PDB file of C-alpha atoms in Angstrom:
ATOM      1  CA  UNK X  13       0.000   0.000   0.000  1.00  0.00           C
ATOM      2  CA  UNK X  14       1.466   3.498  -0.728  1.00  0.00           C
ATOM      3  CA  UNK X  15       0.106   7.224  -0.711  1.00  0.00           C
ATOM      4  CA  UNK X  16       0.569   8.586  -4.306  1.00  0.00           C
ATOM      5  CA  UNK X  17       0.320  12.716  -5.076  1.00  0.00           C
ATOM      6  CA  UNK X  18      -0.157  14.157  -8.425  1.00  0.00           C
ATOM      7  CA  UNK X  19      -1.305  17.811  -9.566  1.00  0.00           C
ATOM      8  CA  UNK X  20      -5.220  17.140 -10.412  1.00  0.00           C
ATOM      9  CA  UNK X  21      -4.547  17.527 -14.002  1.00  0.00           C
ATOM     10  CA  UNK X  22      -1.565  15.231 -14.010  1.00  0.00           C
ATOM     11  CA  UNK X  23      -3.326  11.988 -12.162  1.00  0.00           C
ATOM     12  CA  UNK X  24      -2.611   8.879 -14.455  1.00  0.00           C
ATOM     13  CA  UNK X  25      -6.055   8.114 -16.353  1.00  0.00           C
ATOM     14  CA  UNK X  26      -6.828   4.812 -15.012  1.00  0.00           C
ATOM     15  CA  UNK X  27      -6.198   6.125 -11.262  1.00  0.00           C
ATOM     16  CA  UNK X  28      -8.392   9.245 -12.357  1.00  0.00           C
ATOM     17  CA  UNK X  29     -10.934   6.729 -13.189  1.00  0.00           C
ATOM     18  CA  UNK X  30     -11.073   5.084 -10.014  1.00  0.00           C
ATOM     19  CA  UNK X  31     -11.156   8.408  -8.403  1.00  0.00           C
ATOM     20  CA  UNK X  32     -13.857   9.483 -10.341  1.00  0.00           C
ATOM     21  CA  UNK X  33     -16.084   6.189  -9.695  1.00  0.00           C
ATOM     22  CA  UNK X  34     -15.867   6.211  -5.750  1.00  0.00           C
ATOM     23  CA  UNK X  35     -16.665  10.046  -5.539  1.00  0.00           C
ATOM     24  CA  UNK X  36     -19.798   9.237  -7.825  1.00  0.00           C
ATOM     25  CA  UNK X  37     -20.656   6.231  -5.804  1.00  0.00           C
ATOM     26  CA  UNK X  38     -20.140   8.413  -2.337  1.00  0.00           C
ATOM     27  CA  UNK X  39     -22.105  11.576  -4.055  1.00  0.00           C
ATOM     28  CA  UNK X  40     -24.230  10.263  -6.396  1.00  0.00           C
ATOM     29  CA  UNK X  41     -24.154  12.352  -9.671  1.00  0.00           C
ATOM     30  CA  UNK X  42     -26.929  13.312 -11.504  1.00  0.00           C
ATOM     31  CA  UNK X  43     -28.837  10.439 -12.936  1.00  0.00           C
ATOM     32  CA  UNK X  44     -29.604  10.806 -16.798  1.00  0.00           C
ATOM     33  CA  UNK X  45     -26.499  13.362 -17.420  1.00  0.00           C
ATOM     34  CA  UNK X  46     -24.931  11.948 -20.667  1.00  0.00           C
ATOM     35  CA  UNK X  47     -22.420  14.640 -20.324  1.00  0.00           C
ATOM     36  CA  UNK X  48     -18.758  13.316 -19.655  1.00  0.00           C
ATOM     37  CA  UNK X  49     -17.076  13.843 -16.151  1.00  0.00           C
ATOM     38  CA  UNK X  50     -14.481  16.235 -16.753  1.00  0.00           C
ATOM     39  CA  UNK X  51     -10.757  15.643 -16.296  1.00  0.00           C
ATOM     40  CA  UNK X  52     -10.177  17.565 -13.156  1.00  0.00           C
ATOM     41  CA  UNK X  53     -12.607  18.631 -10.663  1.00  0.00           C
ATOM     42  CA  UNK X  54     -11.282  21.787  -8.863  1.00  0.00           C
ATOM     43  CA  UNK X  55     -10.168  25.046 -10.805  1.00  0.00           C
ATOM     44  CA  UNK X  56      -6.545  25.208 -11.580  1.00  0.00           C
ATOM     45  CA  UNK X  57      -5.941  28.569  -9.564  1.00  0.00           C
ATOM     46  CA  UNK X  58      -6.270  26.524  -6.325  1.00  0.00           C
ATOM     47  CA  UNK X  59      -3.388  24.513  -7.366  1.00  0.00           C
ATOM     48  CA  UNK X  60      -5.246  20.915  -6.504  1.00  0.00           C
ATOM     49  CA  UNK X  61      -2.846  18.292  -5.075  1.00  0.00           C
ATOM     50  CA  UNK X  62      -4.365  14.823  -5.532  1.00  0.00           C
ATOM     51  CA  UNK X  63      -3.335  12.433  -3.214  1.00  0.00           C
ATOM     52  CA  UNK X  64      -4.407   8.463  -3.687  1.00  0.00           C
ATOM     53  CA  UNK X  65      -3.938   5.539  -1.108  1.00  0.00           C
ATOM     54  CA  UNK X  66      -3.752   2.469  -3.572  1.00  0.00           C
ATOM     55  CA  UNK X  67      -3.032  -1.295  -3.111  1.00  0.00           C
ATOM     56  CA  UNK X  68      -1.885  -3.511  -6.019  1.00  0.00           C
ATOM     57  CA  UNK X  69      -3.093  -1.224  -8.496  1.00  0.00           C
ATOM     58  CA  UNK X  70      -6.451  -0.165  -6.932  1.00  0.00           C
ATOM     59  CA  UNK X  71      -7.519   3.209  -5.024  1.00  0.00           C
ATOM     60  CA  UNK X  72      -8.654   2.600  -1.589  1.00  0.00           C
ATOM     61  CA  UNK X  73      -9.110   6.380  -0.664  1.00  0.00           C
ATOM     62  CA  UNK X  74      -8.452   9.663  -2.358  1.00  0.00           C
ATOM     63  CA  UNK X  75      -8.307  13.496  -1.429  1.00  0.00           C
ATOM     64  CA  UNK X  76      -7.405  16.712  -2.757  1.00  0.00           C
ATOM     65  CA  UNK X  77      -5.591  19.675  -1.240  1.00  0.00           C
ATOM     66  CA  UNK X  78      -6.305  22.983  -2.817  1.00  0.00           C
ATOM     67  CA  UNK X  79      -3.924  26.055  -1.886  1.00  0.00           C
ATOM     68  CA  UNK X  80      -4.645  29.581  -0.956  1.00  0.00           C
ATOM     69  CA  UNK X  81      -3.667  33.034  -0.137  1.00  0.00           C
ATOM     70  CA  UNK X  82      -5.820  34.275   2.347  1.00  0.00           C
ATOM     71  CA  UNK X  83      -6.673  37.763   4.350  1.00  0.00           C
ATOM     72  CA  UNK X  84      -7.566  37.601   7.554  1.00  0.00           C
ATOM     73  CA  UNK X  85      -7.782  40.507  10.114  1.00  0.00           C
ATOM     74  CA  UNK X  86      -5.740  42.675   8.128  1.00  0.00           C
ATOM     75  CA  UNK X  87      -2.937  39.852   7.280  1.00  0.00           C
ATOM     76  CA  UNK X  88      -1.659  37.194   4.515  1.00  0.00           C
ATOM     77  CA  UNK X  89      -2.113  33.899   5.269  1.00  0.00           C
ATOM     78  CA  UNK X  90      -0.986  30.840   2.979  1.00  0.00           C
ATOM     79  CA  UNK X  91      -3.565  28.306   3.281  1.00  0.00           C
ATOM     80  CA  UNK X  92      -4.717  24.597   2.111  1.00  0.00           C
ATOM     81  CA  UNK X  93      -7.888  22.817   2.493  1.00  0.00           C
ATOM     82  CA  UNK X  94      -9.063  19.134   2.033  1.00  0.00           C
ATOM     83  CA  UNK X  95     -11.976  18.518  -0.846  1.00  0.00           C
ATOM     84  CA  UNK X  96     -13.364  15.904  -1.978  1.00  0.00           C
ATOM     85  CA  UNK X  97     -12.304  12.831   1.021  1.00  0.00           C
ATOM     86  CA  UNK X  98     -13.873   9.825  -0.363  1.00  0.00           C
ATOM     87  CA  UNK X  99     -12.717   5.507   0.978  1.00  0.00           C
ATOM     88  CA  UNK X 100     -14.328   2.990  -1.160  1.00  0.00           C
ATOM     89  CA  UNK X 101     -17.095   0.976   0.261  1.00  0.00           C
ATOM     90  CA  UNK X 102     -14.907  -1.426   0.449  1.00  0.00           C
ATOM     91  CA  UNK X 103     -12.143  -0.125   2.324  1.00  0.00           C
ATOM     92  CA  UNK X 104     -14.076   2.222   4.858  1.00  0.00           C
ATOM     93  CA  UNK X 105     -13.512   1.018   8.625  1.00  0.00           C
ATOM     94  CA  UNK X 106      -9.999  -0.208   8.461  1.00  0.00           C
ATOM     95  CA  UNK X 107      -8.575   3.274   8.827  1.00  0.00           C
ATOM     96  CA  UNK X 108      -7.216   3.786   5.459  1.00  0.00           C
ATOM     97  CA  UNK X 109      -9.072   7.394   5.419  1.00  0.00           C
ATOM     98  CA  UNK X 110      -7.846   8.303   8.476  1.00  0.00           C
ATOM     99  CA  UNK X 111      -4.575   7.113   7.354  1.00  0.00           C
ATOM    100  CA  UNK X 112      -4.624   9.603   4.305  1.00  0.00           C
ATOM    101  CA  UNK X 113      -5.875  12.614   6.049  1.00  0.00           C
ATOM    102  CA  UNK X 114      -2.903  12.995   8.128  1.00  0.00           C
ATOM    103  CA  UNK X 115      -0.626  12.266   5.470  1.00  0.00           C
ATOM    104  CA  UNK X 116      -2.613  15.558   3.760  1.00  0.00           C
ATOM    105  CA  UNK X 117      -1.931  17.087   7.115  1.00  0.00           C
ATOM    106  CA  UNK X 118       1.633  16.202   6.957  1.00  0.00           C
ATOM    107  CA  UNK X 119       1.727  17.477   3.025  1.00  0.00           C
ATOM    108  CA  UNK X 120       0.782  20.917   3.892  1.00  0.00           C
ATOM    109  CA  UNK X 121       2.980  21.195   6.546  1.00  0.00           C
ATOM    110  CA  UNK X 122       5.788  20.274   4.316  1.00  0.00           C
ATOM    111  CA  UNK X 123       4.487  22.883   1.753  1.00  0.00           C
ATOM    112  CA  UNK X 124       5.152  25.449   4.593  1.00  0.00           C
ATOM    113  CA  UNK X 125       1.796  26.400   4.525  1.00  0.00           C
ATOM    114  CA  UNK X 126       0.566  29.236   7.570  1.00  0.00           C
ATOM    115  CA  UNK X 127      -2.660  26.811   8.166  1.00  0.00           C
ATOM    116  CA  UNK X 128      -5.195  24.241   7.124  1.00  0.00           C
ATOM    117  CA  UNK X 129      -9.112  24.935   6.798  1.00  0.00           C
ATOM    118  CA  UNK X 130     -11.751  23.360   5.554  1.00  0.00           C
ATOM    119  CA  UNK X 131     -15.340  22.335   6.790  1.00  0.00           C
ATOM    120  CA  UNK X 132     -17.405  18.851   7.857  1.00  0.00           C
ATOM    121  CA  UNK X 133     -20.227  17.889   8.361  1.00  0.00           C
ATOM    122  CA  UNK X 134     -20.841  17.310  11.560  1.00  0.00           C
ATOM    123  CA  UNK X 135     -21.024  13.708  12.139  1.00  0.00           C
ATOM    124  CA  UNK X 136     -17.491  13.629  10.579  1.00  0.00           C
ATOM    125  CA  UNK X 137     -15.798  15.814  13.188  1.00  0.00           C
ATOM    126  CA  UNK X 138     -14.515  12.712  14.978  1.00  0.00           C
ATOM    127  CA  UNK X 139     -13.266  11.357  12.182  1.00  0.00           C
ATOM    128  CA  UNK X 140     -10.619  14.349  10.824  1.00  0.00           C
ATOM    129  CA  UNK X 141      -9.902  14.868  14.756  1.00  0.00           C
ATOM    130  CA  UNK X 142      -8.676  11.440  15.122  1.00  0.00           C
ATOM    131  CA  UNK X 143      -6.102  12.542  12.187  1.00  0.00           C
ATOM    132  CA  UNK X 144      -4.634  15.569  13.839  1.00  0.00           C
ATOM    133  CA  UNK X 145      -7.308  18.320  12.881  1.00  0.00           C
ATOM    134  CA  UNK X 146      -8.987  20.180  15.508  1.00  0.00           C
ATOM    135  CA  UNK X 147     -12.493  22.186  15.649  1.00  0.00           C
ATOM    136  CA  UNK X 148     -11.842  25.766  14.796  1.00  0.00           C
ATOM    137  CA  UNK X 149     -14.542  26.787  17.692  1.00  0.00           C
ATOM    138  CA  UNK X 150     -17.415  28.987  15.993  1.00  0.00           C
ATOM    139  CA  UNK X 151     -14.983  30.134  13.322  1.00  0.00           C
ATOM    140  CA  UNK X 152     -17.536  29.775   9.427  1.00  0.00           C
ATOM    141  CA  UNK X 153     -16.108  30.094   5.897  1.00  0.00           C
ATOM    142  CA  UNK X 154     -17.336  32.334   3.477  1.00  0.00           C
ATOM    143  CA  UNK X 155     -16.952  30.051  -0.016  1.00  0.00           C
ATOM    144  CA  UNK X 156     -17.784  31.895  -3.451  1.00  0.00           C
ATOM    145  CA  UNK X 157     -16.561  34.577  -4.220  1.00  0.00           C
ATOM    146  CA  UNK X 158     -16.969  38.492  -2.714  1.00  0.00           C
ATOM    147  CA  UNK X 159     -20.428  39.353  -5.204  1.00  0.00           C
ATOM    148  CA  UNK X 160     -21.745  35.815  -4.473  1.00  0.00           C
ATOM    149  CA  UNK X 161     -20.743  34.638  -1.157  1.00  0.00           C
ATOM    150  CA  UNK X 162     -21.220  31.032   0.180  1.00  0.00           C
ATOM    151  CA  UNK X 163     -20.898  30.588   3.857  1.00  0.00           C
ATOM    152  CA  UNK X 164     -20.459  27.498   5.469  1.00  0.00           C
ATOM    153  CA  UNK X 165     -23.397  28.316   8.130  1.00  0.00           C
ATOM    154  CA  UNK X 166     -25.976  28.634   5.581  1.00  0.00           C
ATOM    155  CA  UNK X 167     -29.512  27.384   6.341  1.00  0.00           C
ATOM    156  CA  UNK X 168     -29.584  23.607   5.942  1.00  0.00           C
ATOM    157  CA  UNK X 169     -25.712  22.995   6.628  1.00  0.00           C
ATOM    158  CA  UNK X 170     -24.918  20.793   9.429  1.00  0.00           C
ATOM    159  CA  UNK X 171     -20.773  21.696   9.348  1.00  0.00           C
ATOM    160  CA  UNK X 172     -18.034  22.728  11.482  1.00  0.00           C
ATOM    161  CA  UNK X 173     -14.814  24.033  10.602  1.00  0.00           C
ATOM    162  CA  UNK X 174     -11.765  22.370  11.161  1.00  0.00           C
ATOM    163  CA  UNK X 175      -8.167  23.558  10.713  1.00  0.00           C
ATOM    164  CA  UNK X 176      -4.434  23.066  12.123  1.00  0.00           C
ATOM    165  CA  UNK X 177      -1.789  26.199  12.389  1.00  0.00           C
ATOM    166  CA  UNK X 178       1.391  25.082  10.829  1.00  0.00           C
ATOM    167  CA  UNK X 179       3.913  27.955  10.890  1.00  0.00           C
ATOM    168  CA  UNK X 180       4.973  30.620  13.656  1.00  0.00           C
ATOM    169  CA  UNK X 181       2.435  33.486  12.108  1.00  0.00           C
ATOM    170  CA  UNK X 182      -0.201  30.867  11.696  1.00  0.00           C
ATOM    171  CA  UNK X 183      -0.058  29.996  15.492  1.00  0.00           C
ATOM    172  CA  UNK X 184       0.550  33.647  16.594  1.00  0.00           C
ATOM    173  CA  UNK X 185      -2.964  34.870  14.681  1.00  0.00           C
ATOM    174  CA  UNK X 186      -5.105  31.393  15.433  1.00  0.00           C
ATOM    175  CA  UNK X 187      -7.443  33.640  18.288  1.00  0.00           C
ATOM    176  CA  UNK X 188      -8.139  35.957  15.398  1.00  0.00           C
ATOM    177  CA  UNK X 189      -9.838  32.997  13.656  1.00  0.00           C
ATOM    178  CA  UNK X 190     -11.818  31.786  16.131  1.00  0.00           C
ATOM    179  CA  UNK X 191     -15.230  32.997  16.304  1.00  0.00           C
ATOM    180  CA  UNK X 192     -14.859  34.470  12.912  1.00  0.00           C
ATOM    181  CA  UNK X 193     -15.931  34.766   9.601  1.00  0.00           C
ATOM    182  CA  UNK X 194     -13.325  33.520   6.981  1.00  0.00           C
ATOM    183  CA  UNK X 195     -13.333  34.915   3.817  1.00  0.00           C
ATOM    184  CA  UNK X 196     -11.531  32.367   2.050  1.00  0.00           C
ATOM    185  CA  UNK X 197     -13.788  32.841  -1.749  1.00  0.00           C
ATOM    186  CA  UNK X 198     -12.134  29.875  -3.710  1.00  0.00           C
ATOM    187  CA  UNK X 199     -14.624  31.136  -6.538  1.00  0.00           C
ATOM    188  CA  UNK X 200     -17.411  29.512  -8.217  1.00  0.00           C
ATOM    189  CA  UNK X 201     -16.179  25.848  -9.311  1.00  0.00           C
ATOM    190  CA  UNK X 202     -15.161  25.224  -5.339  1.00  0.00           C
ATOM    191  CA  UNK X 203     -17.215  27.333  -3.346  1.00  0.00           C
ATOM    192  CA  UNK X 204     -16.205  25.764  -0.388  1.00  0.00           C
ATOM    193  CA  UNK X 205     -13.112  23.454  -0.141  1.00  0.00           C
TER     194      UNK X 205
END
C-alpha cells in the first residue's frame, strides 16, 4: 500500500478513473447526465494536489488539497484545504481514510503552509480529529466569491470548521480565527473546499 500525489490535471487516467467512480458512488451524480465527467474537478488557480492511497493497483481512498492566499484581520495567510475525502465501500472502517488525512496534514505542513481549513459535516468531526485536525470553535467560511458569497453556516448545513496552524504566524494569529468569519472565496467551481 502506498500514498501517491499528483497535480489534479496530471493523475494517471486509469487512477483518475477510479477516483472518479468512488466520488460518484459516495455523491451520487446526476442520474440521466450523458455529459462526460471532466478531467479535473477543482479550478486550476487553487493549485489541486491529488493524493491516492492504492493497493496492487487499486484506489482505496483519495483526497485533494487545494492552496490559498488568504486575508484575515488585516494579514496574509498561505492556506490549504481538504476537498473531496472519499474511501471505497470497500475499504471504509480499516482506517485507510484516516490514514490519508494525516498524510494531507503532513503534506501541507511540508508545503510550509501558515494553516489548514476546511469544513465537515458534523457527524465527521470525529473522524478528521482522530487525524490531527482540531475544531476551529465557531470560526464559518465564506466560499464563493466576494459578489456571491457562500458561507459554510448557511440554512440547511450541518458543518463545522476544522483547521491546524502550521507555521509561527499561523499559530501567533489562530485567536483571530476563532469565532470568525473567513473569507476564504475559492470562486465559483469550489465554493467551499
Amino acid at each position: 500500500m502506498q500514498i501517491l500525489s499528483f497535480p489534479e490535471a496530471a493523475t494517471p487516467a486509469g487512477l483518475r478513473v477510479q477516483v472518479r467512480q468512488l466520488q460518484d458512488r459516495a455523491w451520487s451524480p446526476r442520474s440521466g447526465s450523458d455529459t462526460p465527467a471532466p478531467a479535473t474537478t477543482h479550478d486550476p488557480a487553487l493549485r489541486p494536489l491529488s493524493m491516492l492511497l492504492v493497493d496492487e493497483g487499486r484506489v482505496l481512498a483519495a483526497l485533494d488539497i487545494l492552496f490559498k492566499e488568504i486575508t484575515h484581520a488585516g494579514r496574509a495567510f498561505s492556506a490549504g484545504g481538504l476537498s473531496t475525502v472519499v474511501t471505497g465501500e470497500h475499504a471504509r472502517g480499516r482506517g485507510y481514510g484516516r490514514h490519508l488525512v494525516a498524510a494531507a496534514r503532513d503534506t501541507m505542513i511540508s508545503q510550509h503552509l501558515d494553516l489548514g481549513v476546511f469544513t465537515c459535516d458534523r457527524p465527521l468531526r470525529a473522524f478528521y480529529e482522530s487525524a490531527g485536525w482540531s475544531v476551529l470553535p465557531g470560526a464559518v467560511l465564506v466560499g464563493g466569491t466576494p459578489q456571491a458569497p457562500f458561507p459554510s453556516d448557511q440554512p440547511g448545513f450541518d458543518k463545522v470548521t476544522m483547521s491546524d496552524f502550521f507555521s509561527a504566524a499561523g499559530r501567533e494569529a489562530w485567536t483571530t480565527f476563532q469565532h470568525s468569519r473567513i473569507e476564504l472565496y475559492p470562486g465559483e467551481i469550489d465554493k467551499l473546499w
